[in-house]
């Protein structure tokens, strides 16, 4: 549009000044005198087919956009036609756009996280209502005076596109902005929500690095790069970013739509997980959905192995099915040193416990915005009836070594085997090491073991498929072989074995659960599902309640409770029950995990008893925090004394709600000793994986008949 409208009126809106102009529309600042407010008026350019049919379609699309009511979508107040001029009336936002913020340089991870959550929730809301944006870019993300994102121009591209055209721009190309176009959009193909999600990925790339992933001399060259060239590794720039972001960005910017995240919030969750993990992300093995990897955090287990495994060995990148194997043969017997350390450690623990019990029965504890229940306040030290870790048994009789698991790339993908006094073999025989599943007779040869002159032989093996090994194999065998075949021979010299119900439990908890696979969760394991539900609750609970009204607080609270409980109740009284979650709630998932562990605690193995009991501590902690959170939020919904602008009165409770979800995910250092331990009142979901790995620790036995 070449003629300025400044000084004219469109309907009841007086045009005051020009705010911006582009190929899709011209934006003016307007004034609505009858209610004394400023508005933004988007005037659409003349359309070559602007007949009565086009105007009818414009009105239909405008009504659809006007129905999008979300705290992070710029509201549309009105629309109309005036002397062949089509216009949309939006809220006026004075804080500028995300483009202005990016121009100042790369943004912090916290800044990106907050804005990504807001934009993603807006996008998913619109997608659920059947509306695609088609032009996601920083210019269309407005920032209000409080610093919150408002996604603008939803559906405007569709209004301009026409029902049968392949898309329009002022230069005759595909409608949209080349720097942010998904490959399929650049090719004029039909679009799905994954196209908007790709554009959001480009924005996040630019927010983190300060530049777009692709640049070229012409717009068409940029489009071609999006279609044909791999996305530059986000870790290769000048900005120091967490390593876990690389696979997240690679997936959101995948060339094929079906390889991307299937919702913007799923992308936001993976982003959140990647930047908040304490150590390298661990992808729990998946079945049937490899593009939706579950990640969990690797933290220090309460009971570390008595013999530390050798450094993790990376899989050979040129041959991923043939991982490297390290044979370690120590020059000095580590059991001698470790025995001395164990005695000293036990003495220190006893002294500390005596001091704590006698001199400090009620330590002062400060937990921000969280009241610890009375029954938890009495457990500052581990209960005396908890089975304590057992040292590696002395090598006499049948006990001959140790089997333990650790994490290299994925949870439990590395096994460490140590054998004492391995006798030399003759006649060309070798010691072959096997992982075996006694339920289905599946076996995997993991290498050979060479006797050591020093008396201790060992092997460290990392699975080429990056599976959680104790979830697939419950038995370790060392056989004497002259020729190694596909299965272990009958001459078994050493053996270590888990109860088969332990392997089955680990598989369902961390690999595959039919109940989770049948739900709407993007994971297929009980633990992965539980973590995703809790992360989704965190996103809803911490979604900037404080600057919003009590109305929006109650709306987000309804979402949180429905997600956690897998319900679809109208808690906020607006007659619209919203956000049914994933068809399975956090409580059901935790109950299922507990059920899988029920039979494990009956074993006489002290290590299994200890690990499962401490797992139950963590599960019960999460249950308790979830119950506190729901009770707190139901109270907000029931209170009649809160006016719409009263969020300041309950800001402490709002902060506590956010803290409770963080505790569910990460645990809390209740006794203020600098670490989160696997005790009541402390551990959460994050501590569960390594506790589960410790369940699989076994004593290797030399068979009597050998």
XYZ file of C-alpha atoms in Angstrom:
706
model
C 0.000 0.000 0.000
C 1.577 3.237 -1.157
C -0.916 5.827 0.179
C -0.523 6.771 3.807
C -3.618 6.597 5.982
C -2.290 8.872 8.724
C -5.003 11.331 9.750
C -7.795 9.193 8.308
C -10.256 6.901 10.081
C -10.933 3.227 9.615
C -14.257 2.600 11.253
C -14.010 3.983 14.794
C -10.203 4.059 14.771
C -8.208 7.203 14.048
C -4.854 6.557 12.344
C -2.124 8.396 14.268
C 1.265 7.214 13.014
C 3.035 4.580 10.950
C 4.608 1.798 13.005
C 5.990 -0.421 10.257
C 5.575 -1.632 6.730
C 6.352 -4.937 5.027
C 5.320 -7.187 2.199
C 2.426 -8.678 4.173
C 0.875 -5.569 5.730
C 1.288 -2.006 6.918
C 0.939 -1.378 10.635
C -0.352 1.873 12.089
C -0.867 3.129 15.610
C -4.498 4.020 16.081
C -6.698 5.595 18.714
C -10.119 4.349 19.782
C -11.811 7.347 21.335
C -14.924 5.665 22.764
C -12.868 3.662 25.280
C -9.758 5.883 25.258
C -7.139 3.358 24.182
C -4.404 3.004 21.621
C -4.445 0.055 19.253
C -2.305 -1.392 16.484
C -4.048 -1.524 13.107
C -2.737 -3.912 10.495
C -3.831 -2.901 6.996
C -3.599 -5.665 4.418
C -2.284 -4.892 0.937
C -4.660 -4.884 -2.026
C -5.294 -8.427 -3.275
C -5.574 -9.111 -7.037
C -8.665 -11.220 -6.396
C -10.222 -8.937 -3.808
C -13.822 -9.695 -4.734
C -16.758 -10.548 -2.509
C -15.519 -14.138 -2.086
C -12.130 -12.952 -0.884
C -13.731 -10.512 1.561
C -15.985 -13.257 2.920
C -12.974 -15.497 3.430
C -11.100 -12.631 5.109
C -13.938 -12.206 7.581
C -14.072 -15.966 8.249
C -10.330 -16.158 8.908
C -10.406 -13.002 11.022
C -13.159 -14.455 13.212
C -11.068 -17.622 13.656
C -8.034 -15.584 14.726
C -10.122 -13.439 17.063
C -11.175 -16.581 18.951
C -7.561 -17.325 19.942
C -7.514 -16.225 23.575
C -4.166 -17.042 25.167
C -1.918 -15.043 27.510
C 0.913 -15.101 24.955
C -1.028 -14.446 21.752
C -1.527 -10.792 20.841
C -5.301 -10.249 21.132
C -7.302 -9.215 18.089
C -9.995 -6.718 19.083
C -11.707 -6.057 15.793
C -11.566 -6.349 12.010
C -13.364 -4.722 9.091
C -13.382 -3.182 5.628
C -13.424 0.509 4.785
C -13.478 1.632 1.142
C -11.845 -1.623 -0.023
C -9.285 -1.429 2.787
C -9.101 -4.612 4.880
C -7.784 -4.148 8.401
C -7.257 -6.017 11.668
C -7.198 -4.266 15.051
C -4.773 -5.626 17.655
C -3.589 -4.628 21.100
C -0.895 -1.965 21.031
C 2.374 -3.146 22.606
C 5.044 -0.577 23.309
C 7.955 -2.800 24.331
C 9.294 -3.560 20.853
C 9.864 -7.012 19.384
C 12.129 -9.991 19.840
C 13.996 -8.783 16.758
C 15.025 -5.664 18.691
C 16.295 -7.783 21.588
C 18.266 -10.148 19.332
C 19.922 -7.140 17.706
C 21.599 -6.471 21.071
C 23.489 -9.791 20.906
C 23.095 -13.413 22.037
C 20.611 -13.929 24.856
C 21.193 -15.822 28.092
C 19.865 -19.349 28.502
C 17.417 -18.140 31.132
C 16.068 -15.443 28.828
C 15.637 -17.920 26.007
C 14.002 -20.489 28.277
C 11.353 -18.064 29.549
C 10.435 -16.708 26.116
C 10.524 -20.160 24.494
C 8.019 -21.527 27.009
C 5.685 -18.615 26.336
C 5.923 -18.783 22.547
C 5.640 -22.589 22.518
C 2.524 -22.595 24.684
C 0.924 -20.012 22.363
C 1.809 -22.009 19.253
C 0.468 -25.289 20.623
C -2.737 -23.571 21.728
C -3.303 -22.213 18.213
C -2.376 -25.534 16.591
C -4.908 -27.345 18.789
C -7.506 -24.927 17.446
C -6.524 -25.684 13.860
C -4.650 -22.432 13.192
C -1.133 -22.337 11.712
C 0.951 -19.184 11.835
C 3.054 -19.631 8.658
C 5.342 -16.683 9.417
C 6.991 -17.289 12.796
C 9.886 -14.829 13.093
C 11.317 -12.431 15.704
C 9.409 -9.486 14.197
C 6.163 -11.262 15.043
C 7.104 -11.859 18.678
C 6.287 -8.671 20.556
C 7.648 -7.952 24.023
C 5.352 -6.142 26.440
C 6.411 -3.723 29.165
C 6.847 -6.613 31.623
C 9.159 -8.473 29.244
C 6.694 -11.176 28.207
C 6.255 -12.530 24.710
C 3.113 -11.982 22.658
C 2.934 -13.871 19.377
C 1.407 -11.669 16.699
C -0.001 -12.133 13.193
C -1.463 -15.601 13.683
C -3.309 -16.572 10.527
C -2.483 -13.417 8.583
C -0.433 -15.442 6.117
C -3.422 -17.697 5.468
C -5.656 -14.692 4.846
C -3.231 -13.435 2.219
C -2.434 -16.849 0.767
C -5.689 -17.646 -0.962
C -7.352 -21.040 -1.076
C -5.616 -22.424 -4.161
C -2.398 -20.438 -4.564
C 0.979 -21.790 -3.605
C 1.718 -18.666 -1.569
C 2.431 -15.018 -2.361
C 5.050 -12.413 -1.587
C 5.792 -8.999 -2.994
C 8.587 -10.540 -5.059
C 6.542 -13.437 -6.362
C 8.092 -16.138 -4.159
C 6.593 -18.277 -1.425
C 4.704 -16.407 1.249
C 6.729 -16.039 4.433
C 10.192 -14.957 5.521
C 13.031 -16.958 3.872
C 15.371 -16.875 6.882
C 12.801 -18.762 9.019
C 11.049 -20.985 6.458
C 10.836 -24.724 6.919
C 12.150 -26.688 3.917
C 8.648 -27.803 2.912
C 7.408 -24.226 3.098
C 10.186 -23.081 0.783
C 9.049 -25.727 -1.709
C 5.430 -24.573 -1.635
C 4.175 -27.806 -0.076
C 1.181 -28.221 2.221
C 2.074 -27.177 5.754
C 1.587 -28.813 9.127
C 2.319 -27.541 12.659
C 5.861 -28.898 12.238
C 6.566 -26.014 9.830
C 5.845 -23.482 12.577
C 7.952 -25.566 14.994
C 10.890 -25.449 12.548
C 10.595 -21.659 12.375
C 10.580 -21.531 16.183
C 13.787 -23.591 16.144
C 15.411 -21.036 13.835
C 14.404 -18.259 16.236
C 15.912 -20.096 19.207
C 19.112 -20.696 17.211
C 19.308 -16.966 16.556
C 18.494 -16.058 20.169
C 21.337 -18.248 21.420
C 23.985 -17.325 18.856
C 23.003 -13.844 17.708
C 22.766 -14.912 14.059
C 20.573 -17.032 11.800
C 21.731 -20.543 10.840
C 21.739 -19.712 7.102
C 22.642 -16.542 5.243
C 23.178 -15.789 1.555
C 23.143 -12.945 -0.969
C 19.543 -13.492 -2.069
C 16.365 -14.715 -0.362
C 16.099 -17.631 -2.780
C 19.589 -18.809 -1.882
C 18.614 -18.768 1.791
C 15.519 -20.868 1.011
C 17.676 -23.367 -0.877
C 20.047 -23.671 2.070
C 17.162 -24.496 4.374
C 16.129 -27.212 1.927
C 19.519 -28.743 1.130
C 22.234 -27.849 3.652
C 22.716 -29.363 7.114
C 22.136 -27.005 10.021
C 25.422 -25.663 11.455
C 26.260 -27.189 14.829
C 25.090 -24.686 17.415
C 28.048 -25.620 19.646
C 30.605 -24.455 17.060
C 30.034 -20.755 17.626
C 31.650 -18.285 19.993
C 28.925 -18.653 22.643
C 29.509 -21.347 25.283
C 26.410 -23.570 25.308
C 25.540 -26.879 27.016
C 26.423 -29.928 24.913
C 22.901 -31.291 25.388
C 21.492 -28.530 23.166
C 23.060 -29.904 19.977
C 20.745 -32.934 19.523
C 17.742 -30.838 20.568
C 18.444 -28.217 17.892
C 19.275 -30.885 15.339
C 15.869 -32.483 15.851
C 13.790 -29.305 15.811
C 15.539 -28.233 12.572
C 15.295 -31.606 10.840
C 14.646 -31.381 7.096
C 11.693 -33.787 7.218
C 8.642 -32.638 9.241
C 8.035 -36.090 10.729
C 11.540 -36.073 12.243
C 10.908 -32.914 14.270
C 9.185 -32.576 17.628
C 5.459 -33.045 17.223
C 4.620 -30.047 19.405
C 6.284 -26.782 20.287
C 6.025 -27.600 23.982
C 7.822 -30.917 23.438
C 10.680 -28.865 21.978
C 10.528 -26.477 24.944
C 10.647 -29.398 27.388
C 13.732 -30.903 25.734
C 15.370 -27.464 25.678
C 14.615 -27.011 29.378
C 15.991 -30.452 30.160
C 19.182 -29.847 28.158
C 20.085 -26.571 29.868
C 19.132 -27.562 33.423
C 20.815 -30.937 33.681
C 23.817 -31.066 36.014
C 25.797 -33.402 33.802
C 25.695 -34.781 30.278
C 22.212 -35.795 29.183
C 21.499 -39.503 29.180
C 19.118 -40.867 26.578
C 17.154 -43.755 28.004
C 16.753 -46.510 25.400
C 13.556 -46.204 23.411
C 11.474 -48.689 21.486
C 9.521 -47.762 18.338
C 9.988 -43.966 18.660
C 13.713 -43.292 18.210
C 13.217 -39.625 17.335
C 11.650 -38.881 20.708
C 14.495 -39.768 23.027
C 13.917 -39.605 26.758
C 16.653 -37.848 28.664
C 17.457 -38.164 32.310
C 20.137 -36.634 34.420
C 23.184 -38.548 35.574
C 23.894 -37.690 39.203
C 26.112 -39.208 41.842
C 24.582 -42.368 43.254
C 24.336 -42.698 47.006
C 26.328 -45.904 46.972
C 29.235 -45.619 44.565
C 30.944 -48.829 43.428
C 33.822 -49.883 45.670
C 35.965 -50.190 42.575
C 35.535 -47.288 40.189
C 35.063 -48.338 36.565
C 37.624 -47.234 33.999
C 36.791 -44.056 32.083
C 33.846 -44.562 29.693
C 34.950 -45.741 26.290
C 33.251 -44.002 23.345
C 31.727 -46.161 20.680
C 33.794 -46.320 17.512
C 32.097 -43.714 15.299
C 33.028 -45.538 12.128
C 31.572 -48.791 13.371
C 28.824 -48.135 15.923
C 27.843 -51.780 16.155
C 31.359 -52.766 17.237
C 32.157 -50.793 20.400
C 35.650 -50.527 21.723
C 36.568 -52.783 24.650
C 39.099 -51.926 27.330
C 40.874 -54.713 29.204
C 42.263 -53.382 32.471
C 44.909 -55.307 34.390
C 46.007 -53.567 37.551
C 49.574 -53.753 38.818
C 48.471 -53.542 42.445
C 45.545 -55.292 44.023
C 42.947 -52.546 44.475
C 41.022 -54.606 47.009
C 43.799 -54.127 49.563
C 43.648 -50.345 49.265
C 39.880 -50.271 49.109
C 39.564 -52.487 52.155
C 41.555 -49.939 54.178
C 39.503 -47.054 52.766
C 36.276 -48.892 53.567
C 37.293 -49.373 57.222
C 38.201 -45.692 57.567
C 34.961 -44.635 55.865
C 32.851 -46.776 58.190
C 34.589 -45.302 61.255
C 34.024 -41.753 59.995
C 30.325 -42.433 59.322
C 29.843 -43.900 62.811
C 31.507 -40.897 64.460
C 29.429 -38.431 62.423
C 26.189 -40.235 63.214
C 27.014 -40.246 66.937
C 27.750 -36.524 66.861
C 24.547 -35.786 64.948
C 22.381 -37.908 67.230
C 23.890 -36.606 70.501
C 24.681 -32.988 69.806
C 22.375 -31.877 67.038
C 19.008 -33.571 67.281
C 17.160 -30.702 65.645
C 19.297 -28.966 63.036
C 18.163 -25.610 61.710
C 16.864 -26.041 58.176
C 15.974 -23.268 55.748
C 14.060 -24.280 52.638
C 12.860 -21.386 50.530
C 9.070 -21.194 50.197
C 8.566 -24.824 51.221
C 7.216 -26.201 54.479
C 8.533 -29.677 55.181
C 5.866 -31.907 56.782
C 6.350 -32.814 60.447
C 6.912 -36.477 59.677
C 9.831 -35.543 57.417
C 11.419 -33.088 59.835
C 12.458 -35.950 62.097
C 14.592 -37.648 59.458
C 17.672 -35.493 59.066
C 19.859 -38.625 59.070
C 19.150 -41.911 57.306
C 16.945 -44.302 59.272
C 18.935 -46.916 61.171
C 16.866 -49.760 59.716
C 17.944 -49.011 56.139
C 20.241 -51.795 54.873
C 23.638 -50.243 54.334
C 25.953 -50.895 51.376
C 27.911 -54.114 51.579
C 31.584 -54.275 50.670
C 32.882 -56.658 48.046
C 33.059 -60.004 49.778
C 36.466 -61.480 50.502
C 37.621 -63.890 47.862
C 37.110 -67.155 49.658
C 34.810 -69.973 48.747
C 32.770 -69.078 45.666
C 32.869 -65.238 45.695
C 35.326 -64.200 43.017
C 34.640 -60.676 41.789
C 32.150 -57.925 41.089
C 29.818 -56.793 38.307
C 28.566 -53.198 38.189
C 26.952 -50.856 35.678
C 27.531 -47.206 34.847
C 26.692 -44.680 32.167
C 28.765 -43.675 29.176
C 26.340 -42.197 26.640
C 23.044 -43.581 27.871
C 21.745 -44.798 31.185
C 23.336 -48.138 32.162
C 25.013 -48.744 28.814
C 28.384 -49.696 30.349
C 29.259 -52.804 32.363
C 32.400 -53.273 34.464
C 33.531 -56.798 35.401
C 36.346 -57.494 37.868
C 37.683 -61.007 38.565
C 40.090 -62.057 41.288
C 42.771 -64.731 40.709
C 41.859 -65.658 37.157
C 43.851 -68.792 36.321
C 45.828 -68.999 33.040
C 44.435 -71.298 30.332
C 46.275 -73.583 27.937
C 45.621 -75.405 24.667
C 44.427 -72.191 22.998
C 41.429 -71.750 25.301
C 40.161 -68.282 26.262
C 37.819 -66.784 28.821
C 34.740 -65.504 26.947
C 32.428 -62.979 28.594
C 28.696 -63.099 27.958
C 25.567 -61.202 28.845
C 22.609 -63.565 28.965
C 18.863 -63.259 29.456
C 17.570 -66.333 31.258
C 13.965 -65.595 30.268
C 14.410 -65.589 26.494
C 17.893 -67.163 26.220
C 19.272 -64.166 24.323
C 23.062 -63.895 24.655
C 25.645 -61.258 23.758
C 29.391 -61.845 23.674
C 31.170 -58.773 25.047
C 34.808 -59.850 24.695
C 37.539 -61.972 26.210
C 39.246 -61.744 29.586
C 42.986 -62.189 29.916
C 44.472 -63.480 33.213
C 46.623 -60.921 34.987
C 49.898 -61.651 36.736
C 48.924 -59.141 39.433
C 45.837 -61.137 40.425
C 42.980 -58.846 39.309
C 41.604 -58.877 35.759
C 38.877 -56.624 34.450
C 36.847 -55.559 31.453
C 34.849 -52.417 30.705
C 32.280 -52.736 27.890
C 29.999 -50.071 26.414
C 27.041 -51.294 24.386
C 27.090 -50.307 20.739
C 23.303 -49.857 20.692
C 23.495 -47.688 23.827
C 20.957 -49.852 25.649
C 20.425 -50.055 29.374
C 22.182 -53.412 29.683
C 20.690 -54.666 32.985
C 17.226 -54.043 31.509
C 17.949 -56.612 28.775
C 20.295 -59.142 30.404
C 20.114 -60.514 33.930
C 23.104 -62.874 33.860
C 26.860 -62.516 33.354
C 28.747 -65.643 32.338
C 32.464 -66.304 31.891
C 33.036 -69.470 29.906
C 36.108 -71.399 28.809
C 36.061 -71.572 25.005
C 38.348 -72.725 22.247
C 36.091 -71.224 19.583
C 33.644 -68.454 20.425
C 30.278 -68.950 18.764
C 26.927 -67.208 18.915
C 26.061 -68.511 22.369
C 27.994 -69.408 25.522
C 29.330 -72.938 25.749
C 28.603 -75.356 28.560
C 31.929 -74.862 30.343
C 30.836 -71.989 32.624
C 33.559 -70.948 35.066
C 32.083 -67.793 36.640
C 28.543 -66.513 36.941
C 26.623 -63.529 38.314
C 22.863 -63.291 38.129
C 20.039 -60.890 38.937
C 16.540 -62.146 39.645
C 14.689 -62.011 36.340
C 12.014 -59.761 37.898
C 14.697 -57.107 38.435
C 15.556 -57.035 34.735
C 11.865 -56.992 33.827
C 11.262 -54.107 36.242
C 14.184 -52.061 34.886
C 12.957 -52.647 31.332
C 9.463 -51.381 32.036
C 10.617 -48.479 34.174
C 13.309 -47.200 31.796
C 12.743 -48.775 28.379
C 9.204 -49.750 27.425
C 5.827 -49.798 29.137
C 2.744 -50.705 27.140
C 0.629 -48.393 29.313
C 2.837 -45.422 28.514
C 3.147 -46.359 24.832
C -0.659 -46.363 24.552
C -0.944 -42.904 26.138
C -0.375 -39.480 24.620
C 3.049 -39.215 26.211
C 5.996 -38.743 23.821
C 7.945 -41.393 25.769
C 7.409 -45.106 26.218
C 8.896 -45.818 29.650
C 7.383 -45.301 33.083
C 10.218 -43.070 34.261
C 10.355 -41.068 31.032
C 6.606 -40.537 31.258
C 6.770 -39.453 34.904
C 9.525 -36.958 34.159
C 7.642 -35.487 31.190
C 4.450 -35.042 33.230
C 6.411 -33.273 35.978
C 8.250 -31.064 33.457
C 4.948 -30.112 31.851
C 3.598 -29.205 35.277
C 6.682 -27.045 35.828
C 6.066 -25.190 32.583
C 2.443 -24.462 33.516
C 3.170 -23.684 37.165
C 6.090 -21.314 36.559
C 4.638 -19.614 33.496
C 5.028 -16.104 34.858
C 2.016 -16.072 37.162
C 3.126 -12.980 39.054
C 2.487 -10.320 36.372
C -0.818 -11.912 35.363
C -4.190 -11.550 36.999
C -5.787 -14.024 39.373
C -7.929 -15.088 36.415
C -4.864 -16.279 34.530
C -3.396 -17.780 37.686
C -6.486 -19.942 38.096
C -6.442 -20.831 34.416
C -2.835 -22.052 34.590
C -3.610 -23.840 37.850
C -6.364 -25.802 36.126
C -3.837 -26.847 33.491
C -1.300 -27.957 36.117
C -3.756 -30.073 38.086
C -5.227 -31.684 34.983
C -1.749 -32.532 33.684
C -0.602 -34.058 36.975
C -3.843 -35.946 37.592
C -4.718 -36.748 33.967
C -8.145 -35.226 34.452
C -10.182 -32.772 32.435
C -11.986 -30.787 35.093
C -13.276 -27.221 34.965
C -11.454 -26.047 38.078
C -11.455 -22.318 37.275
C -15.193 -22.064 36.643
C -15.066 -20.809 33.049
C -17.163 -23.786 31.860
C -14.271 -24.994 29.681
C -12.314 -27.942 31.127
C -8.844 -27.497 29.662
C -5.629 -29.472 29.157
C -6.391 -33.150 29.845
C -2.711 -33.982 30.056
C -1.401 -37.203 28.586
C -4.075 -39.801 29.462
C -1.897 -40.946 32.359
C -1.075 -38.983 35.491
C 2.035 -38.693 37.603
C 0.510 -40.648 40.487
C -0.405 -43.577 38.242
C 3.103 -43.663 36.793
C 4.713 -43.595 40.237
C 2.360 -46.339 41.435
C 3.335 -48.460 38.427
C 7.026 -48.000 39.203
C 6.402 -49.042 42.809
C 4.459 -52.102 41.685
C 7.336 -53.222 39.445
C 9.650 -53.051 42.460
C 7.359 -54.950 44.836
C 8.786 -58.401 44.196
C 12.375 -57.160 44.198
C 12.455 -56.258 47.898
C 11.659 -59.834 48.944
C 15.073 -61.033 47.808
C 17.769 -61.748 50.377
C 20.266 -59.619 48.447
C 21.143 -56.684 50.708
C 22.161 -54.488 47.774
C 18.757 -54.936 46.134
C 16.966 -54.261 49.412
C 18.943 -51.076 49.939
C 18.465 -49.774 46.407
C 14.744 -50.490 46.220
C 14.083 -49.000 49.658
C 15.862 -45.791 48.717
C 14.003 -45.760 45.416
C 10.797 -45.907 47.436
C 12.013 -42.892 49.449
C 12.360 -40.852 46.255
C 9.014 -42.005 44.865
C 7.232 -41.170 48.123
C 8.925 -37.756 48.218
C 7.599 -36.955 44.744
C 4.119 -38.138 45.726
C 4.174 -35.913 48.819
C 5.333 -32.834 46.917
C 2.719 -33.434 44.211
C 0.001 -33.684 46.859
C 1.171 -30.444 48.506
C 1.183 -28.680 45.143
C -2.336 -29.773 44.219
C -3.690 -28.872 47.667
C -2.057 -25.438 47.454
C -3.454 -24.746 43.995
C -6.950 -26.035 44.813
C -6.946 -23.503 47.629
C -6.401 -20.692 45.100
C -9.346 -21.936 43.077
C -11.625 -22.101 46.119
C -10.756 -18.716 47.608
C -13.363 -16.009 47.117
C -11.364 -13.204 48.728
C -8.940 -12.768 45.816
C -9.558 -9.890 43.448
C -8.248 -10.047 39.898
C -5.198 -7.928 40.772
C -4.360 -9.740 44.023
C -1.473 -11.919 42.815
C 0.924 -9.924 45.017
C -0.941 -11.130 48.115
C -0.162 -14.756 47.344
C 3.211 -14.308 45.635
C 4.865 -16.406 48.335
C 2.440 -19.257 47.643
C 3.048 -18.919 43.901
C 6.789 -19.213 44.474
C 6.227 -22.204 46.730
C 4.218 -23.941 44.002
C 7.102 -23.512 41.572
C 9.562 -24.768 44.192
C 7.459 -27.876 44.819
C 7.617 -28.859 41.144
C 11.380 -28.269 41.141
C 11.631 -30.536 44.192
C 9.642 -33.217 42.378
C 12.075 -33.078 39.469
C 15.397 -32.384 41.165
C 14.995 -33.113 44.883
C 15.965 -30.685 47.646
C 18.913 -30.446 50.023
C 16.689 -30.661 53.090
C 19.428 -31.214 55.696
C 21.609 -28.505 54.123
C 24.734 -30.641 53.811
C 25.525 -29.611 50.246
C 24.121 -32.655 48.465
C 20.778 -34.237 47.668
C 20.703 -37.681 49.227
C 18.439 -40.666 48.725
C 16.550 -40.142 51.976
C 13.015 -39.078 52.921
C 12.512 -35.392 52.254
C 15.436 -35.043 49.833
C 15.582 -37.092 46.613
C 13.240 -36.625 43.652
C 12.937 -37.978 40.121
C 16.459 -36.952 39.164
C 18.031 -39.328 41.689
C 16.057 -42.394 40.578
C 18.143 -43.498 37.518
C 21.428 -44.047 39.306
C 19.674 -45.742 42.215
C 18.155 -48.124 39.690
C 21.587 -48.769 38.191
C 22.911 -49.664 41.630
C 20.234 -52.362 41.858
C 22.087 -54.319 39.195
C 25.387 -54.578 41.112
C 26.255 -58.272 41.539
C 28.861 -60.512 43.125
C 30.630 -62.722 40.574
C 30.889 -66.331 41.744
C 33.259 -69.083 40.718
C 31.226 -72.218 40.253
C 32.213 -75.099 42.532
C 32.201 -77.647 39.743
C 34.775 -75.637 37.841
